[in-house]
Short mmCIF file of C-alpha atoms in Angstrom, two decimals:
data_model
loop_
_atom_site.label_atom_id
_atom_site.label_comp_id
_atom_site.label_asym_id
_atom_site.label_seq_id
_atom_site.Cartn_x
_atom_site.Cartn_y
_atom_site.Cartn_z
CA MET A 2 146.96 -71.04 -172.93
CA LYS A 3 145.21 -73.74 -174.96
CA ASP A 4 145.42 -77.53 -173.40
CA ASP A 5 146.10 -80.01 -175.58
CA SER A 6 145.91 -82.75 -173.54
CA VAL A 7 142.29 -83.53 -174.73
CA GLY A 8 142.64 -83.59 -178.71
CA PRO A 9 140.96 -82.37 -180.75
CA ALA A 10 136.88 -81.97 -181.32
CA ILE A 11 135.04 -85.20 -182.93
CA GLU A 12 135.09 -85.71 -186.46
CA LYS A 13 131.98 -87.08 -187.62
CA LEU A 14 131.92 -90.05 -190.58
CA ALA A 15 128.83 -89.65 -193.22
CA THR A 16 126.98 -92.86 -193.05
CA GLY A 17 125.32 -92.13 -196.34
CA ILE A 18 121.79 -92.84 -195.36
CA PRO A 19 119.33 -89.46 -197.29
CA GLY A 20 118.99 -87.64 -194.64
CA PHE A 21 120.53 -89.31 -191.60
CA ASP A 22 123.43 -87.88 -192.08
CA PHE A 23 122.06 -83.73 -192.15
CA VAL A 24 120.63 -84.77 -188.48
CA ALA A 25 123.32 -86.10 -187.13
CA GLU A 26 125.12 -83.35 -188.58
CA GLY A 27 127.90 -84.64 -190.73
CA GLY A 28 127.04 -88.54 -189.42
CA LEU A 29 127.77 -91.05 -186.81
CA PRO A 30 130.85 -89.47 -184.98
CA LYS A 31 133.68 -91.61 -186.23
CA GLY A 32 136.09 -94.91 -184.18
CA ARG A 33 132.40 -94.09 -181.56
CA THR A 34 130.06 -97.51 -181.35
CA SER A 35 126.67 -95.61 -181.93
CA LEU A 36 123.83 -97.82 -180.23
CA VAL A 37 120.05 -98.66 -182.92
CA VAL A 38 117.43 -99.32 -180.93
CA GLY A 39 113.65 -100.08 -181.67
CA SER A 40 110.90 -101.79 -181.55
CA SER A 41 111.05 -104.87 -183.84
CA GLY A 42 109.42 -102.76 -187.48
CA SER A 43 111.42 -99.88 -186.24
CA GLY A 44 114.55 -100.93 -189.47
CA LYS A 45 116.93 -101.05 -187.23
CA THR A 46 118.56 -104.16 -189.81
CA ILE A 47 118.40 -101.64 -192.09
CA PHE A 48 119.53 -98.23 -191.27
CA ALA A 49 122.09 -101.23 -189.87
CA THR A 50 122.96 -103.01 -193.33
CA HIS A 51 121.43 -99.36 -194.91
CA PHE A 52 125.70 -97.70 -193.20
CA LEU A 53 127.61 -100.17 -194.67
CA VAL A 54 126.20 -100.72 -197.66
CA ALA A 55 126.50 -96.43 -198.51
CA GLY A 56 130.86 -97.57 -196.70
CA VAL A 57 131.20 -99.43 -199.62
CA CYS A 58 129.45 -97.84 -202.56
CA ALA A 59 129.70 -94.55 -201.79
CA TYR A 60 132.90 -94.04 -199.77
CA GLN A 61 134.75 -96.54 -200.45
CA GLU A 62 135.06 -98.71 -197.07
CA SER A 63 134.50 -102.46 -196.49
CA GLY A 64 132.51 -103.10 -193.46
CA VAL A 65 131.95 -105.69 -191.81
CA PHE A 66 128.37 -107.62 -190.23
CA VAL A 67 128.25 -109.90 -187.71
CA THR A 68 125.43 -111.64 -186.78
CA PHE A 69 123.34 -112.85 -183.96
CA GLU A 70 120.36 -113.70 -185.05
CA GLU A 71 119.49 -114.23 -188.68
CA GLN A 72 120.94 -116.15 -191.44
CA PRO A 73 123.72 -114.74 -193.92
CA VAL A 74 122.60 -115.99 -195.90
CA ASP A 75 119.03 -114.32 -194.81
CA ILE A 76 120.68 -111.23 -195.00
CA ARG A 77 121.70 -111.24 -198.34
CA ARG A 78 118.17 -112.34 -200.04
CA ASN A 79 116.40 -110.56 -197.98
CA MET A 80 118.83 -107.33 -198.69
CA ARG A 81 117.98 -107.64 -202.19
CA GLY A 82 114.77 -106.38 -202.54
CA PHE A 83 116.62 -102.36 -201.62
CA GLY A 84 118.96 -103.33 -204.85
CA TRP A 85 121.73 -103.92 -202.54
CA ASP A 86 124.47 -107.07 -203.76
CA ILE A 87 125.58 -107.41 -200.42
CA GLU A 88 127.31 -111.38 -202.37
CA HIS A 89 128.83 -109.22 -204.98
CA TRP A 90 131.32 -107.18 -202.33
CA GLU A 91 131.54 -109.96 -200.41
CA LYS A 92 133.58 -111.56 -203.73
CA ASP A 93 135.21 -108.21 -204.95
CA GLY A 94 136.08 -108.14 -200.59
CA SER A 95 134.45 -105.26 -199.47
CA TRP A 96 131.67 -106.79 -197.10
CA LEU A 97 132.11 -109.97 -195.02
CA PHE A 98 130.21 -111.65 -192.62
CA VAL A 99 130.71 -112.90 -189.05
CA ASP A 100 128.49 -115.74 -187.74
CA ALA A 101 127.17 -115.31 -184.84
CA SER A 102 124.24 -116.91 -184.86
CA PRO A 103 122.29 -119.46 -183.62
CA GLU A 104 122.11 -122.93 -185.20
CA PRO A 105 118.72 -124.30 -184.49
CA SER A 106 119.69 -128.23 -184.61
CA LEU A 107 122.10 -126.90 -182.05
CA GLU A 108 121.29 -127.24 -178.17
CA VAL A 109 122.17 -124.86 -176.62
CA THR A 110 124.31 -125.71 -172.80
CA ILE A 111 126.21 -123.47 -170.72
CA VAL A 112 128.84 -125.00 -169.42
CA GLY A 113 130.29 -122.15 -167.27
CA ASP A 114 130.40 -118.22 -167.43
CA TYR A 115 129.84 -116.85 -171.06
CA ASP A 116 132.30 -114.06 -172.23
CA PHE A 117 132.78 -112.26 -175.42
CA GLY A 118 135.98 -112.95 -176.39
CA GLY A 119 136.51 -115.25 -178.74
CA LEU A 120 133.87 -112.99 -180.17
CA LEU A 121 136.47 -109.98 -180.63
CA ALA A 122 139.14 -112.54 -181.70
CA ARG A 123 136.76 -113.16 -184.73
CA ILE A 124 136.07 -109.87 -185.53
CA GLU A 125 139.10 -108.07 -185.59
CA HIS A 126 140.42 -110.95 -187.50
CA ALA A 127 137.63 -109.99 -190.10
CA VAL A 128 138.20 -106.36 -189.27
CA ARG A 129 141.98 -106.44 -190.60
CA MET A 130 141.48 -109.47 -193.36
CA ILE A 131 139.45 -106.97 -195.97
CA SER A 132 140.26 -103.05 -193.82
CA ALA A 133 137.23 -102.16 -191.97
CA LYS A 134 136.20 -98.92 -191.79
CA ARG A 135 132.74 -99.70 -190.49
CA VAL A 136 131.70 -102.48 -188.14
CA VAL A 137 127.99 -104.00 -187.41
CA LEU A 138 126.41 -106.35 -184.58
CA ASP A 139 122.87 -106.92 -184.86
CA SER A 140 121.97 -107.64 -182.81
CA ILE A 141 123.16 -107.20 -179.23
CA GLY A 142 120.49 -107.45 -177.45
CA ALA A 143 119.65 -111.60 -178.39
CA VAL A 144 122.97 -113.05 -177.09
CA PHE A 145 122.46 -111.27 -173.35
CA SER A 146 120.25 -114.29 -172.74
CA GLN A 147 123.53 -116.34 -173.09
CA PHE A 148 124.83 -114.26 -169.16
CA HIS A 149 122.84 -114.27 -165.37
CA HIS A 150 124.15 -111.95 -163.72
CA HIS A 151 123.14 -107.47 -165.20
CA ASN A 152 126.53 -106.62 -164.64
CA ARG A 153 128.56 -109.29 -166.45
CA ILE A 154 126.18 -108.04 -169.23
CA ARG A 155 127.34 -104.11 -168.72
CA HIS A 156 130.86 -105.03 -168.03
CA GLU A 157 131.06 -107.33 -171.92
CA LEU A 158 129.60 -103.81 -173.00
CA PHE A 159 132.00 -102.44 -172.11
CA ARG A 160 135.24 -105.18 -173.83
CA ILE A 161 133.34 -105.23 -177.13
CA VAL A 162 133.53 -100.35 -176.89
CA ALA A 163 136.76 -100.66 -175.68
CA ALA A 164 137.98 -102.94 -178.74
CA MET A 165 136.56 -100.71 -181.89
CA ARG A 166 137.42 -97.97 -180.76
CA GLN A 167 141.07 -99.04 -179.97
CA LEU A 168 141.14 -100.70 -183.41
CA GLY A 169 139.01 -97.26 -184.92
CA ILE A 170 136.21 -98.44 -185.83
CA THR A 171 132.78 -96.87 -186.55
CA CYS A 172 130.14 -98.88 -185.19
CA VAL A 173 126.51 -99.66 -184.76
CA MET A 174 125.28 -101.58 -182.84
CA THR A 175 121.39 -102.29 -183.17
CA ALA A 176 119.29 -103.62 -179.75
CA GLU A 177 115.29 -104.29 -179.38
CA ARG A 178 112.55 -102.48 -176.71
CA ARG A 179 110.12 -103.18 -176.14
CA GLU A 180 107.92 -99.86 -176.20
CA GLU A 181 107.75 -96.83 -178.72
CA TYR A 182 108.36 -94.29 -175.72
CA GLY A 183 109.02 -96.54 -172.50
CA PRO A 184 112.79 -98.25 -171.05
CA ILE A 185 115.37 -97.06 -173.57
CA SER A 186 116.62 -100.99 -174.12
CA CYS A 187 115.82 -103.68 -172.75
CA TYR A 188 118.52 -104.26 -170.18
CA GLY A 189 118.34 -100.37 -169.60
CA ILE A 190 122.44 -101.81 -169.57
CA GLU A 191 123.28 -100.45 -173.80
CA GLU A 192 122.76 -96.99 -173.72
CA PHE A 193 124.25 -96.05 -171.54
CA VAL A 194 127.24 -98.33 -172.01
CA THR A 195 127.50 -96.81 -175.88
CA ASP A 196 128.96 -93.34 -176.73
CA ASN A 197 125.96 -92.39 -179.06
CA VAL A 198 122.54 -93.45 -179.02
CA VAL A 199 119.92 -93.26 -181.49
CA ILE A 200 116.15 -94.11 -181.59
CA LEU A 201 113.64 -95.82 -184.19
CA ARG A 202 110.25 -95.63 -182.95
CA ASN A 203 106.88 -97.16 -185.05
CA VAL A 204 104.32 -95.56 -184.08
CA LEU A 205 100.40 -96.53 -184.02
CA GLU A 206 98.05 -94.09 -184.02
CA ASN A 207 94.64 -93.62 -184.83
CA GLU A 208 95.53 -96.79 -186.82
CA LYS A 209 97.92 -95.14 -189.07
CA ARG A 210 101.77 -95.94 -188.53
CA ARG A 211 104.44 -93.09 -188.77
CA ARG A 212 107.97 -93.68 -188.52
CA THR A 213 110.16 -91.40 -187.38
CA ILE A 214 113.45 -91.69 -185.93
CA GLU A 215 116.08 -89.42 -182.92
CA ILE A 216 119.56 -88.68 -181.68
CA LEU A 217 118.52 -88.94 -177.94
CA LYS A 218 122.59 -88.65 -177.52
CA PHE A 219 126.02 -87.63 -179.54
CA ARG A 220 128.55 -88.09 -176.58
CA GLY A 221 131.12 -85.15 -176.95
CA ALA A 222 128.92 -84.01 -180.76
CA VAL A 223 126.42 -82.16 -181.44
CA HIS A 224 123.33 -83.06 -183.48
CA ARG A 225 120.05 -82.16 -183.91
CA LYS A 226 117.33 -82.07 -181.40
CA GLY A 227 113.99 -83.73 -182.20
CA GLU A 228 111.82 -86.62 -184.33
CA TYR A 229 111.87 -86.69 -187.82
CA PRO A 230 109.90 -88.91 -190.50
CA PHE A 231 111.78 -91.37 -192.28
CA THR A 232 110.71 -94.01 -194.72
CA VAL A 233 111.73 -97.43 -195.65
CA MET A 234 112.25 -98.09 -199.81
CA PRO A 235 112.25 -100.63 -202.43
CA ASP A 236 115.66 -99.91 -204.20
CA ALA A 237 116.54 -96.81 -202.02
CA GLY A 238 116.54 -98.28 -198.47
CA MET A 239 116.21 -95.89 -195.37
CA ILE A 240 115.32 -92.15 -196.00
CA VAL A 241 114.74 -89.31 -193.32
CA ILE A 242 112.92 -86.47 -193.84
CA PRO A 243 114.60 -83.16 -191.73
CA LEU A 244 112.23 -80.99 -191.98
CA SER A 245 114.52 -78.23 -190.16
CA ALA A 246 116.47 -79.02 -193.73
CA ILE A 247 114.15 -75.96 -194.66
CA GLU A 248 114.38 -72.53 -194.75
CA LEU A 249 112.82 -69.29 -195.49
CA LYS A 250 116.47 -68.26 -198.18
CA GLN A 251 113.88 -69.32 -201.54
CA HIS A 252 114.19 -66.53 -204.30
CA CYS A 253 111.32 -64.21 -204.63
CA GLY A 254 110.85 -62.68 -207.68
CA ASP A 255 107.16 -60.13 -208.78
CA THR A 256 107.00 -62.28 -212.06
CA ARG A 257 103.21 -62.70 -212.72
CA VAL A 258 102.28 -66.11 -214.24
CA THR A 259 98.33 -66.08 -215.92
CA SER A 260 95.74 -68.88 -213.82
CA GLY A 261 94.48 -69.51 -217.23
CA ASN A 262 91.53 -67.08 -217.20
CA PRO A 263 91.32 -63.79 -217.89
CA ASP A 264 88.97 -63.19 -215.20
CA LEU A 265 90.80 -64.71 -212.28
CA ASP A 266 93.73 -62.67 -213.43
CA ARG A 267 92.49 -59.83 -212.91
CA MET A 268 91.36 -61.06 -209.56
CA CYS A 269 94.46 -60.86 -208.41
CA GLY A 270 96.32 -58.14 -209.68
CA GLY A 271 97.50 -60.09 -212.81
CA GLY A 272 98.12 -63.34 -211.79
CA PHE A 273 99.81 -65.01 -209.20
CA PHE A 274 102.59 -64.78 -208.30
CA ARG A 275 105.71 -67.20 -210.22
CA ASP A 276 107.45 -68.65 -207.22
CA SER A 277 104.08 -68.87 -205.17
CA ILE A 278 102.05 -71.77 -203.67
CA ILE A 279 97.91 -70.85 -204.40
CA LEU A 280 95.48 -72.88 -202.53
CA VAL A 281 92.63 -73.62 -203.68
CA SER A 282 89.51 -73.98 -200.51
CA GLY A 283 85.79 -75.67 -200.95
CA ALA A 284 82.94 -77.90 -201.02
CA THR A 285 83.03 -81.08 -203.57
CA GLY A 286 81.77 -79.97 -206.89
CA THR A 287 82.30 -76.36 -206.87
CA GLY A 288 84.99 -76.29 -208.89
CA LYS A 289 88.41 -77.55 -207.88
CA THR A 290 89.75 -79.30 -210.40
CA LEU A 291 88.40 -77.03 -212.98
CA ILE A 292 90.61 -74.47 -212.11
CA GLY A 293 93.60 -77.04 -211.72
CA THR A 294 92.90 -77.56 -215.35
CA HIS A 295 92.68 -73.71 -216.44
CA PHE A 296 95.96 -74.12 -214.49
CA VAL A 297 97.66 -76.33 -216.44
CA ASP A 298 96.41 -75.87 -220.03
CA GLY A 299 97.53 -70.79 -219.10
CA GLY A 300 101.13 -73.34 -218.43
CA VAL A 301 101.40 -75.00 -221.58
CA ALA A 302 99.53 -72.54 -223.60
CA HIS A 303 102.56 -70.07 -221.97
CA GLY A 304 105.40 -72.68 -222.71
CA ASP A 305 105.34 -74.19 -219.12
CA ARG A 306 105.85 -77.77 -218.98
CA CYS A 307 103.24 -79.06 -215.48
CA LEU A 308 103.42 -81.75 -213.46
CA LEU A 309 99.16 -82.95 -212.26
CA PHE A 310 100.12 -84.92 -208.73
CA ALA A 311 96.31 -86.94 -208.46
CA PHE A 312 95.04 -88.40 -205.54
CA GLU A 313 91.11 -88.83 -206.39
CA GLU A 314 90.88 -88.99 -209.53
CA SER A 315 91.84 -91.74 -212.55
CA ARG A 316 93.60 -91.18 -215.12
CA GLU A 317 90.75 -91.41 -217.85
CA GLN A 318 88.69 -89.64 -215.89
CA LEU A 319 90.76 -87.05 -215.88
CA GLY A 320 91.72 -86.42 -219.16
CA ARG A 321 88.15 -86.78 -219.46
CA ASN A 322 86.84 -83.84 -217.77
CA ALA A 323 89.87 -82.14 -219.20
CA ILE A 324 88.19 -82.14 -223.23
CA GLY A 325 84.81 -81.76 -221.82
CA TRP A 326 86.41 -78.07 -220.42
CA GLY A 327 88.57 -77.69 -223.52
CA THR A 328 91.96 -79.00 -222.80
CA ASP A 329 93.08 -82.40 -224.55
CA PHE A 330 96.08 -84.15 -220.65
CA ASP A 331 96.86 -87.25 -224.08
CA ALA A 332 97.83 -84.75 -226.97
CA LEU A 333 99.71 -83.04 -223.55
CA GLU A 334 101.79 -85.46 -222.63
CA THR A 335 102.30 -86.53 -225.90
CA GLN A 336 104.07 -83.17 -226.76
CA GLY A 337 106.33 -83.59 -223.23
CA LYS A 338 104.63 -80.12 -221.97
CA LEU A 339 101.92 -82.53 -219.26
CA ARG A 340 102.83 -85.67 -217.16
CA VAL A 341 99.55 -86.74 -214.73
CA VAL A 342 100.73 -89.61 -211.87
CA CYS A 343 97.48 -90.60 -210.08
CA GLU A 344 97.50 -92.47 -207.48
CA TYR A 345 95.73 -93.31 -204.74
CA PRO A 346 96.34 -92.29 -201.04
CA GLU A 347 96.30 -95.00 -199.04
CA SER A 348 98.69 -96.74 -201.93
CA ALA A 349 101.38 -95.42 -199.66
CA SER A 350 102.41 -93.75 -196.85
CA LEU A 351 102.63 -90.39 -196.70
CA GLU A 352 106.17 -89.67 -196.61
CA ASP A 353 106.25 -92.14 -199.53
CA HIS A 354 104.67 -90.11 -201.11
CA LEU A 355 106.52 -87.49 -200.51
CA ILE A 356 109.77 -89.18 -202.17
CA HIS A 357 107.48 -90.14 -204.65
CA ILE A 358 106.94 -85.79 -205.02
CA LYS A 359 110.24 -84.60 -205.06
CA LYS A 360 111.61 -87.41 -207.35
CA SER A 361 109.35 -86.53 -210.52
CA MET A 362 109.60 -83.18 -210.85
CA GLU A 363 113.22 -83.46 -210.12
CA GLU A 364 113.08 -86.53 -213.15
CA PHE A 365 110.82 -84.44 -214.87
CA ARG A 366 111.59 -80.41 -213.76
CA PRO A 367 108.30 -79.03 -214.40
CA ASN A 368 107.89 -74.83 -213.79
CA ARG A 369 104.27 -76.27 -212.80
CA VAL A 370 103.10 -78.36 -210.40
CA ALA A 371 99.51 -78.92 -209.29
CA ILE A 372 98.57 -81.24 -206.21
CA ASP A 373 94.91 -82.93 -206.63
CA SER A 374 93.58 -82.55 -203.40
CA ILE A 375 96.22 -82.46 -200.75
CA SER A 376 93.42 -82.52 -198.38
CA ALA A 377 92.53 -85.88 -199.94
CA LEU A 378 95.80 -87.09 -198.11
CA GLU A 379 95.51 -86.69 -195.06
CA ARG A 380 92.29 -89.59 -194.11
CA ILE A 381 95.81 -91.38 -194.47
CA ALA A 382 97.87 -89.56 -191.72
CA THR A 383 98.49 -88.30 -188.66
CA THR A 384 98.05 -84.41 -187.77
CA ARG A 385 101.43 -84.09 -186.97
CA GLY A 386 102.34 -85.50 -189.73
CA PHE A 387 100.49 -84.03 -192.36
CA ARG A 388 101.16 -80.73 -191.06
CA GLU A 389 104.76 -81.82 -191.56
CA PHE A 390 104.39 -83.15 -195.83
CA VAL A 391 103.25 -79.96 -196.28
CA ILE A 392 105.22 -77.39 -194.57
CA ALA A 393 107.61 -80.65 -196.65
CA VAL A 394 106.04 -80.42 -200.04
CA THR A 395 105.22 -76.96 -199.96
CA SER A 396 108.61 -75.78 -199.00
CA PHE A 397 110.55 -78.21 -201.53
CA ILE A 398 108.45 -76.31 -204.37
CA LYS A 399 109.46 -73.49 -203.16
CA GLN A 400 113.16 -73.21 -203.61
CA GLN A 401 112.46 -74.97 -207.08
CA GLU A 402 111.50 -71.87 -207.72
CA VAL A 403 108.10 -73.28 -208.61
CA THR A 404 104.54 -71.93 -208.84
CA GLY A 405 102.31 -74.89 -206.60
CA LEU A 406 98.76 -74.88 -207.33
CA PHE A 407 97.02 -77.45 -204.53
CA THR A 408 93.92 -77.88 -204.19
CA SER A 409 91.77 -78.36 -200.79
CA THR A 410 87.91 -80.41 -200.20
CA THR A 411 86.55 -78.51 -197.39
CA PRO A 412 84.24 -80.47 -195.31
CA THR A 413 81.06 -78.63 -195.30
CA LEU A 414 78.62 -77.50 -198.07
CA THR A 415 78.26 -73.86 -197.35
CA GLY A 416 81.08 -72.33 -195.66
CA GLY A 417 83.16 -73.34 -192.55
CA ALA A 418 86.37 -73.86 -191.89
CA SER A 419 88.36 -77.63 -192.10
CA VAL A 420 91.20 -78.94 -190.72
CA THR A 421 93.28 -78.84 -192.95
CA GLU A 422 92.33 -75.48 -194.60
CA ALA A 423 94.28 -74.57 -191.30
CA HIS A 424 97.54 -76.21 -191.72
CA ILE A 425 98.16 -75.21 -195.06
CA SER A 426 96.22 -71.21 -195.12
CA SER A 427 98.68 -69.58 -193.34
CA ILE A 428 102.21 -70.98 -195.82
CA THR A 429 100.38 -70.36 -198.91
CA ASP A 430 101.10 -67.16 -200.66
CA THR A 431 97.50 -67.01 -202.14
CA ILE A 432 93.82 -68.88 -201.38
CA VAL A 433 91.08 -68.81 -203.29
CA LEU A 434 88.32 -69.58 -202.46
CA LEU A 435 84.57 -71.64 -203.48
CA ARG A 436 80.83 -71.24 -201.80
CA TYR A 437 77.80 -72.39 -202.79
CA VAL A 438 75.20 -69.71 -202.60
CA GLU A 439 71.26 -70.87 -202.20
CA LEU A 440 69.40 -67.97 -202.90
CA LEU A 441 65.85 -68.29 -203.53
CA GLY A 442 66.14 -71.85 -204.14
CA GLU A 443 68.47 -72.28 -206.68
CA MET A 444 72.22 -72.66 -205.97
CA HIS A 445 75.02 -71.31 -207.18
CA ARG A 446 78.81 -70.70 -207.09
CA GLY A 447 81.06 -68.09 -205.79
CA LEU A 448 84.13 -66.86 -205.59
CA THR A 449 86.62 -64.89 -204.06
CA VAL A 450 90.42 -64.28 -203.91
CA LEU A 451 91.27 -65.01 -200.41
CA LYS A 452 94.71 -63.55 -200.00
CA MET A 453 97.06 -62.55 -201.88
CA ARG A 454 100.68 -62.00 -200.37
CA GLY A 455 102.83 -58.94 -202.14
CA SER A 456 99.56 -57.59 -203.73
CA THR A 457 96.89 -55.87 -204.42
CA HIS A 458 93.70 -58.44 -205.61
CA GLU A 459 89.75 -58.03 -205.62
CA LYS A 460 87.67 -58.60 -202.27
CA GLU A 461 83.90 -58.82 -204.02
CA ILE A 462 82.84 -62.23 -203.61
CA ARG A 463 81.32 -63.65 -208.20
CA GLU A 464 79.17 -66.40 -209.30
CA LEU A 465 81.26 -68.55 -210.48
CA VAL A 466 79.73 -70.70 -213.83
CA ILE A 467 80.70 -73.24 -215.04
CA ASN A 468 79.63 -74.81 -218.79
CA ASN A 469 80.88 -77.13 -221.64
CA SER A 470 84.21 -74.01 -222.43
CA GLY A 471 85.09 -74.55 -218.24
CA MET A 472 84.23 -71.65 -215.71
CA HIS A 473 83.60 -68.07 -216.39
CA ILE A 474 83.17 -65.37 -213.47
CA GLY A 475 80.57 -63.75 -213.31
CA ALA A 476 79.22 -59.94 -211.70
CA PRO A 477 79.20 -59.92 -207.82
CA PHE A 478 76.74 -60.87 -205.69
CA ARG A 479 74.63 -57.44 -204.74
CA ASN A 480 72.88 -57.44 -201.20
CA VAL A 481 73.76 -60.74 -199.87
CA THR A 482 75.57 -61.75 -196.80
CA GLY A 483 77.13 -64.40 -195.30
CA ILE A 484 77.56 -66.34 -197.95
CA LEU A 485 81.72 -67.35 -196.30
CA SER A 486 80.20 -68.32 -193.15
CA GLY A 487 77.89 -71.17 -194.83
CA THR A 488 74.30 -68.79 -194.23
CA PRO A 489 73.17 -66.16 -197.22
CA MET A 490 70.82 -64.15 -196.48
CA GLN A 491 69.70 -60.93 -198.74
CA ILE A 492 69.40 -57.55 -197.61
CA GLY A 493 66.92 -54.81 -197.45
CA SER A 494 67.83 -51.11 -199.60
CA HIS A 495 66.76 -50.10 -195.92
CA GLU A 496 69.09 -51.60 -193.95
CA LEU A 497 72.30 -50.94 -197.13
CA GLU A 498 71.95 -47.58 -196.75
CA ARG A 499 72.77 -47.97 -192.48
CA LEU A 500 75.26 -50.43 -193.18
CA ASP A 501 76.85 -47.34 -195.09
CA SER A 502 76.28 -45.06 -193.21
CA MET A 503 77.77 -47.07 -190.95
CA PHE A 504 81.77 -46.52 -193.08
CA ARG A 505 80.74 -43.16 -194.70
CA PRO A 506 83.64 -40.84 -193.75
CA ASP A 507 83.09 -38.19 -190.56
CA ASP A 508 83.67 -34.18 -192.42
CA ALA A 509 84.35 -33.44 -188.48
CA LEU A 510 88.22 -35.10 -188.81
#
C-alpha cells in the first residue's frame, strides 16, 4: 500500500545558470536552503547573484539579496560587468536588497547575546513585499564572529533554514572555506545544518588555475557526482561545462569529403568521412598548417563554410602563407565562406576558449572546422583540464555533424609520441602522421595515414614535397625502415628477401 504521509518527491527549481541545471539534474531542490562554499575568489557571490538574475529574467521570479559583507552599491557596480542591471530590477520591484553589512565607521559593542530574530523579520518582510521566490544570503560567515559558542551558531542557522522552508523560499547561502580540499566550511557546522551543499574550487596546479564545481549533497534528491569545470565570462556570468552531457549518439554517415588534396583523398580511400575528426600530427615545419589550408580550400571549392581557429600564428601571417600556396583567405572571408579566429592561448583560460569555439560555431554555422594547433592550448592547462577540453570540443563538433581537423605538434623532430597525441588519438577518427626522414645527409618529409575508422586506407609512408603551389604526395619510401620511430635505416636486398620470406604463405596450410 502506498504511503502518502511522506509527501511528494522533492521538486527542483531551475537556477538558469548554464550547465549547472544539467549537473544538478533539474536545478536546486525547491523550497530548501543550499549552501555554496568556496575559498576567496572561487565565485560564490557570482553564483548567488546569477541565481537571482536568472530567476528575474528567465522565470519572472522576484529575489531578495541579503548582504552581510559588501554594500549594495558595491554589488550593483561589480555586477554591471556581467551586463546585469540590478538597479533597473530594483525599480520595477523584482529585486530587493536587505543590507546587513557592517557600517565601517561604527564600532561594534556586544552587550548581550546576538540572534537572527531581527534579521529574519526584515527578510520575511522583504519576501512578502515583492512576493519573492528566491533568497540569497551572502556571506553568512561574516556574522558568525558575533557568536561566542558554536552551539549558538548551529541554533541560529537552524532558525534561518526553518524560516526559509516555512516561507517556501529556495535559498542560496554562501560561506567561506580556507582550503580547496580541506574542511568544507570554516566553522564545520554549516554543511550539516543546510539541506544541500555545493562546493566551488579555484585550484592552483603547476602555476595554472582551474575552477570546478561539485555538488556534495542534495538531501533527498539526485544529482550528478564529481567535479565539473566552470568559467566566468563577461556579459554571461557563470557557465558550467558538464562533460558528462557528452553522449555517443552522434549521427554517423558514409558521405566522403575531400581533404583538399587528391593524393591524400586516395590514400584515405576516397576522402575523409564528413562527420569525423581528423588529427594531423607532426613536428614543427612538416606541413600541418598547409594541410589545414588545403582542408579549408577544398571545402570552399565544394560549397562548404569553413571556420579556422589559429593559436600559433597571426591572421596576417596565415593569410600571407596561404596566398603563397594559392589560397586567398581575405577573398574567402569577404565572400562569407571562411572565418579566421586568431588568439594566443594565454589570452584566456581553456574553459573560455571552449566557450568561444562553441559560440563562434553557433554564430557562423560552418561545415568544416580546423584548429591549428590544438597542442598549443596544452601549455595553459593542467593535464586533466586539457584532456577534458579535447573531449568536450570533439564531442561538440561531432554533435554538429561538422568535419573537424586538428593539428598537433610533436615535441621531437623525428618520430616519437607526444602526451597530446595520447589524449587525442583515441577519440579522433583519422590520424595523418607527418615525419622528417633523414637519408644520406638530406632531410625529407614523410606522410602516412596511421588510422581511419570505418574505412580501408593506404599503409605506405610516402614522401611529402612542399613548394610554391602547396603540398605534393610522392612515391613511397622503399628499402627504408624505422621512420616512425625516428631512426630511419636503409636496408639492402638480402635483408629484403629475408623479411619477405618471413611473411610468405606456407604451401602446407
